[in-house]
Amino acid sequence: MVERFRIAGEARLSGSVEVAGAKNSVLKLMALALLAEGTTTLRQVPAILDVTFMAQLLDTLGCSVKVDTDAGTATIAVPGEIGHQCDYELVRKLRASISVLGPLLARCGQAEVALPGGDNIGSRGLNMHVAGLEAMGAKVHIEHGFVVAEAPHGLHGAEVWLDFPSVGATETIMMAAVLAKGTTVIENAAREPDVQDIATMLVEMGAQIEGIGTSRVEVTGVSGLLQPVDHTVVPDRIVAGSWAFAAAITKGDVTVLNAHAEHLELPLDKLQKAGAEITVLPEGFRVVMNDRPKPVDVVTLPYPGFPTDLQAFVIAMNAVSDGAAMVTENLFEGRFTFAQELTRLGAHVQTDGHHAVIRGVPRLSGAPVVASDIRAGAALVIAGLAAEGETLVSAAHHVHRGYTDFAGNLRRLGADVTVEPDDSELFWH
Ligand code: EPU
């Protein structure tokens, strides 16, 4: 169903909110289950649309997936024989569907995955995934909209230098290398906590991986299949960071539970520079903002740099700050679509290439806007809370893809936010 958020402005968020497992980890962990025959159990699974899509995708490969949203678990029963073709209808909804490429190639010696869809945030190449698999002996080509990969004689170890520490390419190569003959070294590997979680689960399953969390990851292939395990997904640092910025933007007081502050060092430092009081707690952190935020400059970079997935939130915070700031986006060129939507709420934002200059205004004013991706959608809802009057955010499904019960959590923090059917003509995604 096509839905939108209706947000009453001038809200101050107050209370506590609990974070579930990370979207960008759990989707890959579900794909990893393909490397083991038997039942894999994942815990702290977020109740989000992307998990439903990934479950459907694994079902089409012959697995039997049960997601229990109340318990936060997913069980994935993988048979002895699995399919190797992933059709377009499911894959186009989900960027993370490319995560099945590595496991399928490792296990079946072949994989056909439709070119993925996902967010509208710019071009999202696969050249590093492909170059890595080719270095390991695979033949890869694009045919009729599918990535077709074959390694009839199995994969072998290789030294792979990534041009850029790509999250997806690091994961694809790691997942393919665990059953390859010999040792694969990934240089300039991505170090995101999600990537570390995937490597950790692979090790629990019997894989041999050294250098987890560093930019040089060494994977020595093992023979046979891996073993199914019971694994708890790392907390979602982007969701935790979203709540932290939401507290600051609404001059609120929010305690974020089940969050690892050490995964958010730079965003929390920026929030402190903007005037927020941050208290790190054993189970998470608390963010209190009493005054209008001060402007903060931000440059997005791979982890441990400032995450591109929190860029929209820092723009929204700067939009109500008492000065001017520059935000530079280095990963996804399409992410400034959000900045244009924010101007509909009265924000002063000018973009030029990779840069956005934001001049804070004392108050935003509510308006109908459209979400272009998960983070843009969530940040528009939060900006609506800081606006005068009512804001409508269309294309709510983007937010449902990545945030568990976003409106419900906002209501529990004292806001008046509802989700309703959307028959407006603004819906164009
Ligand atoms: N890139 C290439 N070639 C490749 C791989 C990547 O050119 O072979 C480029 C991309 O086009 C992009 C940049 O490198 O410009 C970064 O891509 P990366 O591979 O690091 O990102 P990703 O794996 O596609 C994941 C998350 C994103 C998150 C980024 C960066 C998943 C499913 N998605 O994407 O999350 O922004 O890492 O941290 O894990 C989101 O959750 O909203 C989201 C978009």
PDB file of C-alpha atoms in Angstrom, residues 51-168:
ATOM      1  CA  VAL A  51      14.253  -8.337   5.699  1.00  0.00           C
ATOM      2  CA  THR A  52      10.931  -9.495   4.215  1.00  0.00           C
ATOM      3  CA  PHE A  53      12.325  -9.047   0.680  1.00  0.00           C
ATOM      4  CA  MET A  54      15.517 -10.938   1.518  1.00  0.00           C
ATOM      5  CA  ALA A  55      13.477 -13.764   3.093  1.00  0.00           C
ATOM      6  CA  GLN A  56      11.430 -14.022  -0.123  1.00  0.00           C
ATOM      7  CA  LEU A  57      14.617 -14.074  -2.197  1.00  0.00           C
ATOM      8  CA  LEU A  58      16.077 -16.948  -0.140  1.00  0.00           C
ATOM      9  CA  ASP A  59      12.770 -18.810  -0.407  1.00  0.00           C
ATOM     10  CA  THR A  60      13.037 -18.675  -4.205  1.00  0.00           C
ATOM     11  CA  LEU A  61      16.465 -20.341  -3.898  1.00  0.00           C
ATOM     12  CA  GLY A  62      14.887 -23.308  -2.078  1.00  0.00           C
ATOM     13  CA  CYS A  63      15.389 -22.194   1.542  1.00  0.00           C
ATOM     14  CA  SER A  64      12.648 -22.020   4.116  1.00  0.00           C
ATOM     15  CA  VAL A  65      12.799 -18.724   6.013  1.00  0.00           C
ATOM     16  CA  LYS A  66      10.710 -17.825   9.061  1.00  0.00           C
ATOM     17  CA  VAL A  67      10.870 -14.306  10.452  1.00  0.00           C
ATOM     18  CA  ASP A  68       9.306 -13.741  13.880  1.00  0.00           C
ATOM     19  CA  THR A  69       9.072  -9.976  14.253  1.00  0.00           C
ATOM     20  CA  ASP A  70       7.913 -10.136  17.906  1.00  0.00           C
ATOM     21  CA  ALA A  71      10.845 -12.299  18.960  1.00  0.00           C
ATOM     22  CA  GLY A  72      13.222 -10.524  16.554  1.00  0.00           C
ATOM     23  CA  THR A  73      14.439 -13.816  15.091  1.00  0.00           C
ATOM     24  CA  ALA A  74      14.910 -15.233  11.623  1.00  0.00           C
ATOM     25  CA  THR A  75      15.475 -18.935  11.017  1.00  0.00           C
ATOM     26  CA  ILE A  76      16.796 -19.940   7.639  1.00  0.00           C
ATOM     27  CA  ALA A  77      16.649 -23.630   6.760  1.00  0.00           C
ATOM     28  CA  VAL A  78      18.991 -24.341   3.853  1.00  0.00           C
ATOM     29  CA  PRO A  79      18.652 -27.662   1.974  1.00  0.00           C
ATOM     30  CA  GLY A  80      21.417 -29.749   0.406  1.00  0.00           C
ATOM     31  CA  GLU A  81      20.535 -28.508  -3.073  1.00  0.00           C
ATOM     32  CA  ILE A  82      19.867 -24.804  -3.677  1.00  0.00           C
ATOM     33  CA  GLY A  83      19.022 -22.742  -6.739  1.00  0.00           C
ATOM     34  CA  HIS A  84      21.459 -20.208  -8.178  1.00  0.00           C
ATOM     35  CA  GLN A  85      19.129 -17.793 -10.028  1.00  0.00           C
ATOM     36  CA  CYS A  86      17.620 -14.670  -8.476  1.00  0.00           C
ATOM     37  CA  ASP A  87      14.927 -13.060 -10.555  1.00  0.00           C
ATOM     38  CA  TYR A  88      14.452  -9.399 -11.279  1.00  0.00           C
ATOM     39  CA  GLU A  89      11.134  -8.835  -9.484  1.00  0.00           C
ATOM     40  CA  LEU A  90      12.638  -9.280  -6.007  1.00  0.00           C
ATOM     41  CA  VAL A  91      16.167  -8.146  -6.684  1.00  0.00           C
ATOM     42  CA  ARG A  92      15.100  -4.786  -8.102  1.00  0.00           C
ATOM     43  CA  LYS A  93      13.620  -3.828  -4.716  1.00  0.00           C
ATOM     44  CA  LEU A  94      16.754  -4.562  -2.773  1.00  0.00           C
ATOM     45  CA  ARG A  95      20.346  -3.413  -3.258  1.00  0.00           C
ATOM     46  CA  ALA A  96      21.503  -5.983  -0.701  1.00  0.00           C
ATOM     47  CA  SER A  97      20.346  -8.804  -2.973  1.00  0.00           C
ATOM     48  CA  ILE A  98      23.792  -8.625  -4.592  1.00  0.00           C
ATOM     49  CA  SER A  99      25.021 -10.212  -1.319  1.00  0.00           C
ATOM     50  CA  VAL A 100      23.852 -13.620  -2.539  1.00  0.00           C
ATOM     51  CA  LEU A 101      26.328 -13.457  -5.454  1.00  0.00           C
ATOM     52  CA  GLY A 102      29.425 -14.430  -3.409  1.00  0.00           C
ATOM     53  CA  PRO A 103      27.790 -17.253  -1.404  1.00  0.00           C
ATOM     54  CA  LEU A 104      26.040 -18.732  -4.472  1.00  0.00           C
ATOM     55  CA  LEU A 105      29.234 -18.694  -6.516  1.00  0.00           C
ATOM     56  CA  ALA A 106      31.194 -20.275  -3.648  1.00  0.00           C
ATOM     57  CA  ARG A 107      28.610 -22.968  -3.031  1.00  0.00           C
ATOM     58  CA  CYS A 108      27.180 -23.729  -6.495  1.00  0.00           C
ATOM     59  CA  GLY A 109      30.047 -22.650  -8.764  1.00  0.00           C
ATOM     60  CA  GLN A 110      27.559 -20.421 -10.566  1.00  0.00           C
ATOM     61  CA  ALA A 111      25.200 -17.532  -9.819  1.00  0.00           C
ATOM     62  CA  GLU A 112      22.754 -15.429 -11.800  1.00  0.00           C
ATOM     63  CA  VAL A 113      21.548 -12.338  -9.970  1.00  0.00           C
ATOM     64  CA  ALA A 114      19.501  -9.607 -11.617  1.00  0.00           C
ATOM     65  CA  LEU A 115      21.224  -6.219 -11.367  1.00  0.00           C
ATOM     66  CA  PRO A 116      20.066  -4.837  -8.014  1.00  0.00           C
ATOM     67  CA  GLY A 117      17.765  -1.927  -7.276  1.00  0.00           C
ATOM     68  CA  GLY A 118      17.319  -0.223  -3.920  1.00  0.00           C
ATOM     69  CA  ASP A 119      17.747   3.467  -3.191  1.00  0.00           C
ATOM     70  CA  ASN A 120      17.598   6.389  -5.571  1.00  0.00           C
ATOM     71  CA  ILE A 121      20.936   7.731  -4.419  1.00  0.00           C
ATOM     72  CA  GLY A 122      23.034   7.675  -7.553  1.00  0.00           C
ATOM     73  CA  SER A 123      25.041   5.216  -9.588  1.00  0.00           C
ATOM     74  CA  ARG A 124      26.049   2.154  -7.625  1.00  0.00           C
ATOM     75  CA  GLY A 125      28.693   0.266  -9.559  1.00  0.00           C
ATOM     76  CA  LEU A 126      29.655  -3.372  -9.213  1.00  0.00           C
ATOM     77  CA  ASN A 127      33.058  -3.155 -10.924  1.00  0.00           C
ATOM     78  CA  MET A 128      34.998  -3.915  -7.727  1.00  0.00           C
ATOM     79  CA  HIS A 129      32.780  -6.912  -6.897  1.00  0.00           C
ATOM     80  CA  VAL A 130      33.355  -8.237 -10.415  1.00  0.00           C
ATOM     81  CA  ALA A 131      37.131  -7.566 -10.484  1.00  0.00           C
ATOM     82  CA  GLY A 132      37.532  -9.370  -7.138  1.00  0.00           C
ATOM     83  CA  LEU A 133      35.609 -12.450  -8.277  1.00  0.00           C
ATOM     84  CA  GLU A 134      37.510 -12.518 -11.585  1.00  0.00           C
ATOM     85  CA  ALA A 135      40.840 -12.390  -9.737  1.00  0.00           C
ATOM     86  CA  MET A 136      39.626 -15.508  -7.901  1.00  0.00           C
ATOM     87  CA  GLY A 137      39.025 -17.340 -11.176  1.00  0.00           C
ATOM     88  CA  ALA A 138      35.363 -16.565 -11.895  1.00  0.00           C
ATOM     89  CA  LYS A 139      34.043 -15.529 -15.290  1.00  0.00           C
ATOM     90  CA  VAL A 140      31.546 -12.734 -14.879  1.00  0.00           C
ATOM     91  CA  HIS A 141      29.407 -10.935 -17.445  1.00  0.00           C
ATOM     92  CA  ILE A 142      26.170  -8.998 -17.665  1.00  0.00           C
ATOM     93  CA  GLU A 143      23.461 -10.627 -19.767  1.00  0.00           C
ATOM     94  CA  HIS A 144      19.825  -9.541 -20.164  1.00  0.00           C
ATOM     95  CA  GLY A 145      20.008  -7.485 -16.950  1.00  0.00           C
ATOM     96  CA  PHE A 146      21.622 -10.283 -14.926  1.00  0.00           C
ATOM     97  CA  VAL A 147      25.083 -10.574 -13.412  1.00  0.00           C
ATOM     98  CA  VAL A 148      26.123 -14.057 -14.524  1.00  0.00           C
ATOM     99  CA  ALA A 149      29.110 -15.518 -12.650  1.00  0.00           C
ATOM    100  CA  GLU A 150      30.643 -18.932 -13.202  1.00  0.00           C
ATOM    101  CA  ALA A 151      33.513 -20.840 -11.626  1.00  0.00           C
ATOM    102  CA  PRO A 152      32.984 -24.453 -12.750  1.00  0.00           C
ATOM    103  CA  HIS A 153      36.346 -25.550 -11.311  1.00  0.00           C
ATOM    104  CA  GLY A 154      35.913 -23.607  -8.069  1.00  0.00           C
ATOM    105  CA  LEU A 155      37.440 -20.324  -6.919  1.00  0.00           C
ATOM    106  CA  HIS A 156      41.074 -19.855  -5.887  1.00  0.00           C
ATOM    107  CA  GLY A 157      42.782 -17.408  -3.535  1.00  0.00           C
ATOM    108  CA  ALA A 158      43.977 -14.055  -4.915  1.00  0.00           C
ATOM    109  CA  GLU A 159      45.338 -10.697  -3.839  1.00  0.00           C
ATOM    110  CA  VAL A 160      42.640  -8.073  -4.400  1.00  0.00           C
ATOM    111  CA  TRP A 161      43.280  -4.332  -4.127  1.00  0.00           C
ATOM    112  CA  LEU A 162      40.102  -2.308  -3.893  1.00  0.00           C
ATOM    113  CA  ASP A 163      40.235   1.171  -5.486  1.00  0.00           C
ATOM    114  CA  PHE A 164      37.927   2.325  -2.719  1.00  0.00           C
ATOM    115  CA  PRO A 165      36.958   0.588   0.567  1.00  0.00           C
ATOM    116  CA  SER A 166      33.584  -0.527  -0.782  1.00  0.00           C
ATOM    117  CA  VAL A 167      31.318  -2.186   1.774  1.00  0.00           C
ATOM    118  CA  GLY A 168      29.576  -4.382  -0.784  1.00  0.00           C
TER     119      GLY A 168
END
